[in-house]
Coordinates of C-alpha atoms in Angstrom, one line a residue:
X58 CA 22.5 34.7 9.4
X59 CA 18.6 35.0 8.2
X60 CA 16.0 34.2 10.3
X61 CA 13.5 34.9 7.7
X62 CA 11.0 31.9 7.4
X63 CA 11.1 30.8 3.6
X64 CA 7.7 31.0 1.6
X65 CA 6.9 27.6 -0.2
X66 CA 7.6 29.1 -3.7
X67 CA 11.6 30.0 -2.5
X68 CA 11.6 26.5 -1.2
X69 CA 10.2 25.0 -4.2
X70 CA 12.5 26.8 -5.9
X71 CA 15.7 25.4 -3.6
X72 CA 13.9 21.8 -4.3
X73 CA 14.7 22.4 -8.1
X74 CA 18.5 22.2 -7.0
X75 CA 18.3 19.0 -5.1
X76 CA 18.3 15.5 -6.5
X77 CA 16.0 14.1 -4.1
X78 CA 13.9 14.4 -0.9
X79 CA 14.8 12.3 2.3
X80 CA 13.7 12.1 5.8
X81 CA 16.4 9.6 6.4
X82 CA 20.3 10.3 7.5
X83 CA 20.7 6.9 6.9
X84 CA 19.8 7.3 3.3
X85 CA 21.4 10.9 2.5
X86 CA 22.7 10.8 -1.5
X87 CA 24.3 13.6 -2.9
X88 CA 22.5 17.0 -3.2
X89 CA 19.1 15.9 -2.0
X90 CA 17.2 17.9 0.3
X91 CA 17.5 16.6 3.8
X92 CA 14.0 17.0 5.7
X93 CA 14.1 17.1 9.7
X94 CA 10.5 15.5 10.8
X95 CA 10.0 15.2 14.3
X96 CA 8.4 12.4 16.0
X97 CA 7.3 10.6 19.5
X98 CA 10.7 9.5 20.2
X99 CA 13.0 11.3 17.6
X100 CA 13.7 15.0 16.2
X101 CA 15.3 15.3 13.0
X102 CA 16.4 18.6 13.8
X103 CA 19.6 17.1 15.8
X104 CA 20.4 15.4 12.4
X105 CA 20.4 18.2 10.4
X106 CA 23.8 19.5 9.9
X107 CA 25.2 16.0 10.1
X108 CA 23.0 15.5 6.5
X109 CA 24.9 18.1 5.1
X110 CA 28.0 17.0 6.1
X111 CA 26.8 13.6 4.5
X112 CA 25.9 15.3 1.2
X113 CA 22.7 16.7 1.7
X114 CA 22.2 20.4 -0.3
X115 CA 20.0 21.8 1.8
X116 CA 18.3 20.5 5.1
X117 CA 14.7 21.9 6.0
X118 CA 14.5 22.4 9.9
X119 CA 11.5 24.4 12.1
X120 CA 13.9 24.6 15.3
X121 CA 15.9 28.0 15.0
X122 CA 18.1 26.7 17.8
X123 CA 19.6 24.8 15.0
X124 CA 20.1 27.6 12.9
X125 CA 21.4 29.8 15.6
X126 CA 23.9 27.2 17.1
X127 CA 25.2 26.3 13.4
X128 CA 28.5 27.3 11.7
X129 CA 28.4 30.2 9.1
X130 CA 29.3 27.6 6.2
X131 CA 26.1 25.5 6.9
X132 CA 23.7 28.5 7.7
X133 CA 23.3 29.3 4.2
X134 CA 22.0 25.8 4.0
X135 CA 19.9 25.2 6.7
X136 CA 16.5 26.6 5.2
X137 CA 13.9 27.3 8.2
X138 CA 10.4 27.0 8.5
X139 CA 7.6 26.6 11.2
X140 CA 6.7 23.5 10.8
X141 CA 8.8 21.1 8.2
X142 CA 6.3 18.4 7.8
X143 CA 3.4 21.0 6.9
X144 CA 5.8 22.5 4.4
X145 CA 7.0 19.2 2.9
X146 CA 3.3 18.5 2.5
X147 CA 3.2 21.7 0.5
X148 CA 6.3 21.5 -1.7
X149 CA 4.5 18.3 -2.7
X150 CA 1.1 19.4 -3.2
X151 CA 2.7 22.9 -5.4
X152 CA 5.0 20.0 -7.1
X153 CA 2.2 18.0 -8.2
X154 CA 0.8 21.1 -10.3
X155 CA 3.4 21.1 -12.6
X156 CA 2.0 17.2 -13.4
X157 CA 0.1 17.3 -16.8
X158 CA -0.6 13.9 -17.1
X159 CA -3.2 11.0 -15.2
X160 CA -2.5 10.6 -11.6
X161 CA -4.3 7.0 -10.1
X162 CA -5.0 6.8 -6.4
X163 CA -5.5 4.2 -5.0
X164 CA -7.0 3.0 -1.3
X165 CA -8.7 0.2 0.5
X166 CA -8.2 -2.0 3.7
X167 CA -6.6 -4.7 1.8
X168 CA -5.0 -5.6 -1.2
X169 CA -3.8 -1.7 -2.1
X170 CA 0.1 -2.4 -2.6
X171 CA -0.9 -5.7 -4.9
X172 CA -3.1 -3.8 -6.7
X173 CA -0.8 -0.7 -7.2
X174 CA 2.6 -2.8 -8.4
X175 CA -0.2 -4.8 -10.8
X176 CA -1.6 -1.6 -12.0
X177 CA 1.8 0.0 -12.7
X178 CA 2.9 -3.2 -14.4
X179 CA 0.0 -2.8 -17.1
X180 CA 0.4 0.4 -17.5
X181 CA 4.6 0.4 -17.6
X182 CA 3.7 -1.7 -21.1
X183 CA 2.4 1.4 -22.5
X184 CA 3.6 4.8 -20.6
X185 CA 6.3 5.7 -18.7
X186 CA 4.8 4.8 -15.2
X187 CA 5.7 5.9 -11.6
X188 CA 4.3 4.1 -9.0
X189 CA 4.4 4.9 -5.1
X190 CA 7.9 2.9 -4.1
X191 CA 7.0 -0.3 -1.1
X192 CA 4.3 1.1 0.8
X193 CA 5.2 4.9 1.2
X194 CA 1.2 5.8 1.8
X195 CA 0.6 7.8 4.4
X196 CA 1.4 11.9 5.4
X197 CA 4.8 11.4 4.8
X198 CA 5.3 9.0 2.2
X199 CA 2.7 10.2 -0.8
X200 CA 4.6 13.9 -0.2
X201 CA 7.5 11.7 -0.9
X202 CA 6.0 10.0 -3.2
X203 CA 5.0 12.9 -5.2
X204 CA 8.6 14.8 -5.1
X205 CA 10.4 11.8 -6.6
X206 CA 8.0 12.0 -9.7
X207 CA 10.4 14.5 -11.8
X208 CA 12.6 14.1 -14.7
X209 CA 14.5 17.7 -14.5
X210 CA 17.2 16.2 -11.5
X211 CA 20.3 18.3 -11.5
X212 CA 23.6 16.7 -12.4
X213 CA 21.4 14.1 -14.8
X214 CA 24.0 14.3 -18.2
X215 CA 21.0 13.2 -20.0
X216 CA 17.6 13.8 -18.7
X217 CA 14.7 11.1 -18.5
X218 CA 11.9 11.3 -20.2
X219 CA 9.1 12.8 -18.5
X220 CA 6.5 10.4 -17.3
X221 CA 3.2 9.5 -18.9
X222 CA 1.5 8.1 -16.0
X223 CA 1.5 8.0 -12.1
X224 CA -0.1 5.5 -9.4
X225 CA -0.3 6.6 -5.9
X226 CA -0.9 4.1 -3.2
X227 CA -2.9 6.1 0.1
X228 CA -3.4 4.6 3.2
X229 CA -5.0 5.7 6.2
X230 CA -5.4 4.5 9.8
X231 CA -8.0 7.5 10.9
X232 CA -10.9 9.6 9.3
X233 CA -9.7 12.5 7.2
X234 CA -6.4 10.8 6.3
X235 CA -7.4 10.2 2.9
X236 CA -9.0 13.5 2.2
X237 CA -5.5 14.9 3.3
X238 CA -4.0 12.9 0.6
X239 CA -6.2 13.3 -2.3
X240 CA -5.1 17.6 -0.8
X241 CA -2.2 16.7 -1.9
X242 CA -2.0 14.1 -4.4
X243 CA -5.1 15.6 -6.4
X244 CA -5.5 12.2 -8.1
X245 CA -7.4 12.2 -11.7
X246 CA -8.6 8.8 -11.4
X247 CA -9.3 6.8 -8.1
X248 CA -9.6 3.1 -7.5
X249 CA -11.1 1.8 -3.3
X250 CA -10.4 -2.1 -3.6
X251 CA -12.3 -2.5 -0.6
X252 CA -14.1 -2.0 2.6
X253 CA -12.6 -4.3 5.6
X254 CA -11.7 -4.8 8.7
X255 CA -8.5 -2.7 9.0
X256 CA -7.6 -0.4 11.6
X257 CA -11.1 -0.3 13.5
X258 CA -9.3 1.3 16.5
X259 CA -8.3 4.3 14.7
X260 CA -11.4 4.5 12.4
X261 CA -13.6 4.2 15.4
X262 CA -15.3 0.6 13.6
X263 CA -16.3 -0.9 10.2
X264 CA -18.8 2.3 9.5
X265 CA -15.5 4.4 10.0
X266 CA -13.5 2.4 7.5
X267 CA -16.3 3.2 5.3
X268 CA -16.1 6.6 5.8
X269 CA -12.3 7.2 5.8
X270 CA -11.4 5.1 2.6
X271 CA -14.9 7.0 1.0
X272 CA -13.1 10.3 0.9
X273 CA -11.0 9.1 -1.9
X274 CA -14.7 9.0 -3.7
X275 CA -15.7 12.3 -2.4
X276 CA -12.6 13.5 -3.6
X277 CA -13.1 12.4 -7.3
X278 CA -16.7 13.1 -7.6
X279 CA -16.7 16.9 -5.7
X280 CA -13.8 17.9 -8.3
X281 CA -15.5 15.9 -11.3
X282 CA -12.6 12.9 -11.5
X283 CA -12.8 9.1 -12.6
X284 CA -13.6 6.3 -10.2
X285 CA -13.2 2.9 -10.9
X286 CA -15.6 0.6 -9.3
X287 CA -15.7 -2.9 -8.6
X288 CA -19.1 -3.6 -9.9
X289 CA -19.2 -7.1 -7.9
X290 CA -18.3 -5.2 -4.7
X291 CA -22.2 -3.8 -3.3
X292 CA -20.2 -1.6 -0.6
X293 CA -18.5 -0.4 -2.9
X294 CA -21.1 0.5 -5.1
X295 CA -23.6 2.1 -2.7
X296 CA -20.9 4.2 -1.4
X297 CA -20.0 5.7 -4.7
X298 CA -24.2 6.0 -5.4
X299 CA -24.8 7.4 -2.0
X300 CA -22.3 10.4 -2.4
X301 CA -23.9 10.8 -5.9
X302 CA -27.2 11.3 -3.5
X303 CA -25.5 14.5 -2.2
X304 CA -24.7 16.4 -5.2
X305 CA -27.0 18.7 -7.2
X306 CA -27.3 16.8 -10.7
X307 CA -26.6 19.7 -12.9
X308 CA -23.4 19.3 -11.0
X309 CA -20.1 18.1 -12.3
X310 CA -19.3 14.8 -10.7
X311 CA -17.0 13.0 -13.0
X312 CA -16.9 9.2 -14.8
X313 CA -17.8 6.3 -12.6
X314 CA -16.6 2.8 -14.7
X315 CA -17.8 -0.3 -13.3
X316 CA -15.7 -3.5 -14.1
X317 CA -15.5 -6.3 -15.0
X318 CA -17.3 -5.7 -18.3
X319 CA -16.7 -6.5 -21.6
X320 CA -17.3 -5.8 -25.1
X321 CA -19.8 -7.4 -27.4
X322 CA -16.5 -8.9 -29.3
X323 CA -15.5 -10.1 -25.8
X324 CA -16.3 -13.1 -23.3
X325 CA -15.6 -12.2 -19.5
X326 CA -12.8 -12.5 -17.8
X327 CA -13.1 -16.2 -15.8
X328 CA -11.5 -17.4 -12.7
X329 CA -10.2 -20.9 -13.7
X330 CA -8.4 -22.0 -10.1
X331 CA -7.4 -19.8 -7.3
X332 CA -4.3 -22.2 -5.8
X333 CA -1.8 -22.6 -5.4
X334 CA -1.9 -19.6 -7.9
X335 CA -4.6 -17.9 -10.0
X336 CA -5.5 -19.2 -13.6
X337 CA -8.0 -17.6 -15.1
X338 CA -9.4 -17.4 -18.9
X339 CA -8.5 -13.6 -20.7
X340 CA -11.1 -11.7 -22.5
X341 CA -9.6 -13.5 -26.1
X342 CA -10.3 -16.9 -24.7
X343 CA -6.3 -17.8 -23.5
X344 CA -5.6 -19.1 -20.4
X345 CA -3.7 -17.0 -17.8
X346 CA -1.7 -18.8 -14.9
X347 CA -0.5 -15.9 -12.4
X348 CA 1.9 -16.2 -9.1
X349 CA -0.6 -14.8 -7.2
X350 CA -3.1 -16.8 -4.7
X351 CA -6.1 -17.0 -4.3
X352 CA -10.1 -15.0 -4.6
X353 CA -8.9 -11.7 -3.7
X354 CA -5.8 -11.4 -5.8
X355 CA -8.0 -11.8 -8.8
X356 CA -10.3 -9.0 -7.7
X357 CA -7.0 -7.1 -7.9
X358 CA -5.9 -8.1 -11.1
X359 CA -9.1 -7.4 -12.7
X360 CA -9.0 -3.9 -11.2
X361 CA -5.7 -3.6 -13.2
X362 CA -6.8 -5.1 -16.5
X363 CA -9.5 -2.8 -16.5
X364 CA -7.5 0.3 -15.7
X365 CA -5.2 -0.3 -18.6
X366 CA -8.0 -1.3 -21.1
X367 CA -9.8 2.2 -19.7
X368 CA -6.0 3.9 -21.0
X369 CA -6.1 2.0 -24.3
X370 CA -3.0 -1.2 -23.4
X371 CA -3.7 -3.7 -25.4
X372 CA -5.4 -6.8 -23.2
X373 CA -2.4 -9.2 -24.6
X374 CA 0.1 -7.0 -23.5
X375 CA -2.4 -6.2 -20.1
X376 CA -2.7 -9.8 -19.6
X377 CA 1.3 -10.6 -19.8
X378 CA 1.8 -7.9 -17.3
X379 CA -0.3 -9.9 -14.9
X380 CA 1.4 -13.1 -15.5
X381 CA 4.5 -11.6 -15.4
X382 CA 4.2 -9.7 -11.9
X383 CA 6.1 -11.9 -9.2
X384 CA 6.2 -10.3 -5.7
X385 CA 9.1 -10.4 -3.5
X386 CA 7.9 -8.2 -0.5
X387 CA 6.1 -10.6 1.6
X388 CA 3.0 -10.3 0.1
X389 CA 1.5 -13.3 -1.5
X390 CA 4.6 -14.9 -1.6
X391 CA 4.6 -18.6 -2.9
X392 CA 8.4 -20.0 -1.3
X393 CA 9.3 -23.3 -1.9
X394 CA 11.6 -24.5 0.6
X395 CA 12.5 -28.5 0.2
X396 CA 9.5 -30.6 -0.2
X397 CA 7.2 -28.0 1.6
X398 CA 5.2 -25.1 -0.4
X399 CA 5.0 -21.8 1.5
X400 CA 2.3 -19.4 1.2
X401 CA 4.3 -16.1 2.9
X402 CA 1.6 -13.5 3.1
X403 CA 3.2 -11.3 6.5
X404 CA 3.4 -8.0 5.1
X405 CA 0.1 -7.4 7.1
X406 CA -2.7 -8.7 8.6
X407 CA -6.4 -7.9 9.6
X408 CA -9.7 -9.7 10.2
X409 CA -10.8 -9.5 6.7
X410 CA -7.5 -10.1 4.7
X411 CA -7.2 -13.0 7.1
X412 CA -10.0 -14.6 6.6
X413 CA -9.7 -14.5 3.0
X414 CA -6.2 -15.9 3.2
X415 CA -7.2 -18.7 5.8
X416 CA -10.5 -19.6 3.4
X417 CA -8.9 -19.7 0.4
X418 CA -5.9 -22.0 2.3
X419 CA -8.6 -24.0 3.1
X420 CA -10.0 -24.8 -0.5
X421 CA -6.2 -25.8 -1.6
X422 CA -5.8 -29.2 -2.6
X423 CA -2.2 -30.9 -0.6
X424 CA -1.3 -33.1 1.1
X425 CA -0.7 -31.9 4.1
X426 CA -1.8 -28.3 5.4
X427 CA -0.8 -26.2 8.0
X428 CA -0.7 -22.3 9.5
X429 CA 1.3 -20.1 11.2
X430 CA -0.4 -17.0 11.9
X431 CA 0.5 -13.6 14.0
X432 CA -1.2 -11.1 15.9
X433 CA -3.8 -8.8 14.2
X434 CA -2.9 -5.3 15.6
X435 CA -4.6 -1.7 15.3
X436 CA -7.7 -3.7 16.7
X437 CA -8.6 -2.0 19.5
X438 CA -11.1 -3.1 21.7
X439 CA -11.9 -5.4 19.1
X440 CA -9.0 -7.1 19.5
X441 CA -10.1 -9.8 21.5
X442 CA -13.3 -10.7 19.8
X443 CA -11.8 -10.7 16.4
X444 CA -9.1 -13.3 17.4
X445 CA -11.7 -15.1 18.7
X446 CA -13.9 -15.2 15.9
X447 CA -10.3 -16.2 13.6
X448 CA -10.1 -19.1 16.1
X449 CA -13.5 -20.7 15.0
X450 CA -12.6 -20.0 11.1
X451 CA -9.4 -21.7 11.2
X452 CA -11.0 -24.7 13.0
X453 CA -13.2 -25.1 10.2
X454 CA -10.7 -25.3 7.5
X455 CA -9.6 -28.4 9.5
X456 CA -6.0 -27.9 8.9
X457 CA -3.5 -30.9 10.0
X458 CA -1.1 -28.3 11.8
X459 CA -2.1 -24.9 13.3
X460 CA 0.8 -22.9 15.1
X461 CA -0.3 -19.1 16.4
X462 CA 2.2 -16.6 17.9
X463 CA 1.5 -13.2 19.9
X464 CA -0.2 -12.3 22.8
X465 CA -3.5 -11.5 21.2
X466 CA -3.8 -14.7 19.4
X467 CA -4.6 -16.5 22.9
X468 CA -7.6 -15.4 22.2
X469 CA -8.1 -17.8 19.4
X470 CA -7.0 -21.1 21.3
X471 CA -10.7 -21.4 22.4
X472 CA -11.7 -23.4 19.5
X473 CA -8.3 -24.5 18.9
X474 CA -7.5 -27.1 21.5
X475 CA -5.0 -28.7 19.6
X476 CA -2.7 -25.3 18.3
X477 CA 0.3 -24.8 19.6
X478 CA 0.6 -21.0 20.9
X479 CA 3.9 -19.3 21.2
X480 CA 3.5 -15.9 22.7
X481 CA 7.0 -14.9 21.6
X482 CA 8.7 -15.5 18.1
X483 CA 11.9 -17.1 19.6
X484 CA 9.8 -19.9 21.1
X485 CA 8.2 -20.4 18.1
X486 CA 11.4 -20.3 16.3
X487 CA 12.9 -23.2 18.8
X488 CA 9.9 -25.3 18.1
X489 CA 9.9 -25.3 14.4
X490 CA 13.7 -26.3 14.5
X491 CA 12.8 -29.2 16.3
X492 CA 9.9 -30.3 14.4
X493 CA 10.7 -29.8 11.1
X494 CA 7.8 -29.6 8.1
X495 CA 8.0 -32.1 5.2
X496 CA 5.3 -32.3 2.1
X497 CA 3.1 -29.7 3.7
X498 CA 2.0 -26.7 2.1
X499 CA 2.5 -23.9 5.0
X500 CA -0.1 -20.5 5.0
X501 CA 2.6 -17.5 6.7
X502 CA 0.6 -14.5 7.9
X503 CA 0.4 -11.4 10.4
X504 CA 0.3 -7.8 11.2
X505 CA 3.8 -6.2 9.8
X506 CA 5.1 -5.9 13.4
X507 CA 4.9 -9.5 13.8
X508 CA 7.6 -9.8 10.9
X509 CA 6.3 -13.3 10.5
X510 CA 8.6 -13.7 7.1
X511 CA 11.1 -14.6 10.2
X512 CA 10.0 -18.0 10.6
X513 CA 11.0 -19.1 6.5
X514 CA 14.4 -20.5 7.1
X515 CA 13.3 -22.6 9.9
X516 CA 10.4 -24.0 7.7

């Protein structure tokens, strides 16, 4: 039995023979590598040889009690290392130098998972596209990310053809999470749709935000790289000129393109209505009708019309992506359940994507409006003035039914004497049962670990 701690080449070279990574027993499938992360309140470790009794090849451990306590047939198997999430970060980052094609990052406090299926939609018309699977965007999931880009899986009879293109979602919740990533993902071309309020308690405030998401552009101008730039967005802007600032000019800093722009040929691209689902007029002068809501969606789809025209997809075929593209993971769902039209936005929630959702509710023409809105977590200190200041925005959009759920959200009752505030989910589930909804349009939102998309069936 070796006790010899594997170098990241022999384990890259073990990582040819698997099918697949997973961090999961749950979701063990046959001869993928098996990798034991530990946690506040779990250790993979303990899981190990049951994933290769479940089918696993090989399982990557950094707890030699494991090894030591395991039966000869598995030992083989059971490939140690000193610390298993710092190596799968490695076989990820020595993975994604074999890539020889664009890599697209992609961060920002809001919008990124939108912007990354849209993206991967426009580009899918012309390359063979991977794009980062739900939200896997953070330490773990862009390593994961990364190893599933292959086409050279053992036991494939015929083998894929290699892909042409890759979008990587990163998010971040601290400072130097996103220069971690870009360590790893090396993107060639970077996209921040924005600066908000989004996890101020681990960014330490809206200047931390700043900074965190920024490293993405530090990233792509230190190593000379492509950033696309909302030209509309000013933070945006003076954060990529201010880095600029710091470099010498004979050095290489890389391609900045600003969009929207057009060509002389070309009229701009124009918002037409923003509910109960974007229209707006193409470059070619044909009208576009989306099933996406609202202001901010568009941003996102312009960021993706302008990535593909950068990579040469034709603006028809660009444009039909976008039409095309219909979400079905809580985000910017429109439901319709009976006579009532609901706007299911609860895979997450913070002051400024709320906002935006509960202003651009409030412009919607219906007959009958109402909200039911979550908790805003990661806030901090913050916390309380933030769901205060939601209170007052949600009064002015003078909405005929406002319904609010989690302990936070008291906060917001102060210019809300008429809401009815449910500090639990089952409560609130009880009371929509007994009053049902009919002809209203209904605005669903919160943070993910309200799980607001609950409350559907009993609208």
């Amino acid at each position: 039995m070796s006790m010899d701690v594997l170098s990241t080449t022999q384990l890259y070279q073990k990582f040819q023979e698997c099918t697949s990574v997973s961090t999961d027993t749950r979701r063990i499938t046959p001869d993928c590598l098996f990798v034991a992360l530990k946690g506040d309140s779990f250790d993979g470790n303990q899981f190990a040889t049951q994933a290769l009794a479940s089918g696993a090849r090989y399982a990557l451990i950094d707890d030699v009690a494991v090894l030591e306590q395991s039966q000869p047939a598995d030992s083989n198997r059971l490939l140690l290392v000193k610390d298993s999430l710092t190596v799968l970060q490695d076989l990820a980052r020595h993975h994604r130098q074999t890539f020889t094609f664009p890599v697209i990052g992609l961060t920002g406090s809001n919008g990124k998972t939108t912007t990354k299926e849209l993206i991967a939609a426009v580009l899918s018309k012309k390359y063979r596209t991977y794009a980062t699977v739900g939200n896997l965007n953070n330490h773990i999931g862009v390593p994961l990310t990364l190893l599933a880009i292959r086409s050279d899986s053992p036991g494939v009879d015929s083998p894929t053809e290699p892909y042409e293109m890759a979008v990587v979602e990163m998010g971040a919740n601290h400072q130097k999470e996103i220069e971690l990533l870009c360590s790893i993902a090396q993107p060639t071309h970077g996209l921040i749709t924005n600066v908000g309020k989004a996890h101020l308690e681990g960014f330490g405030g809206i200047e931390g935000v700043r900074k965190g998401k920024g490293e993405l552009f530090d990233y792509l101008i230190q190593n000379g790289r492509t950033a696309f730039i909302n030209s509309r967005d000013k933070t945006l802007t003076a954060m990529y000129r201010e880095r600029l600032k710091t470099y010498r000019p004979d050095e290489q800093t890389g391609e900045v393109v600003f969009y929207p722009a057009v060509t002389s040929d070309e009229q701009p691209i124009e918002l037409l209505q923003e509910s109960p689902v974007v229209t707006y007029r193409a470059t070619l002068g044909e009208t576009i009708t989306t099933h996406l809501p609202g202001q901010y969606n568009f941003e996102n789809m312009l960021a993706a019309l302008a990535i593909g025209d950068y990579f040469g997809v034709t603006s028809v075929e660009a444009n039909r992506a976008v039409a095309d593209y219909n979400p079905t993971n809580n985000r910017s769902q429109v439901v319709i359940k009976g006579t009532n039209t609901v706007l299911l936005d609860a895979y997450n929630a913070n002051p400024s994507s709320m906002a935006a959702a509960v202003r651009q509710f409030a412009t919607m023409s219906a007959k009958r409006k109402a909200v039911i809105l979550g908790d805003m977590y990661e806030l901090g200190p913050e916390s309380e003035a933030e769901h205060a200041a939601l209170g007052k925005l949600i009064a002015d959009g003078r909405f005929d039914l406002v319904i609010l759920a989690g302990k936070d959200m008291k906060y917001a009752l102060t210019s809300l004497p008429k809401a009815y505030y449910f500090p639990d989910k089952f409560s609130l589930h009880n009371w929509l049962m007994d009053n049902p909804m009919t002809d209203t349009h209904v605005l669903v939102k919160g943070s993910r670990g309200m799980s607001l998309e609950s409350v559907v069936p009993f609208i």
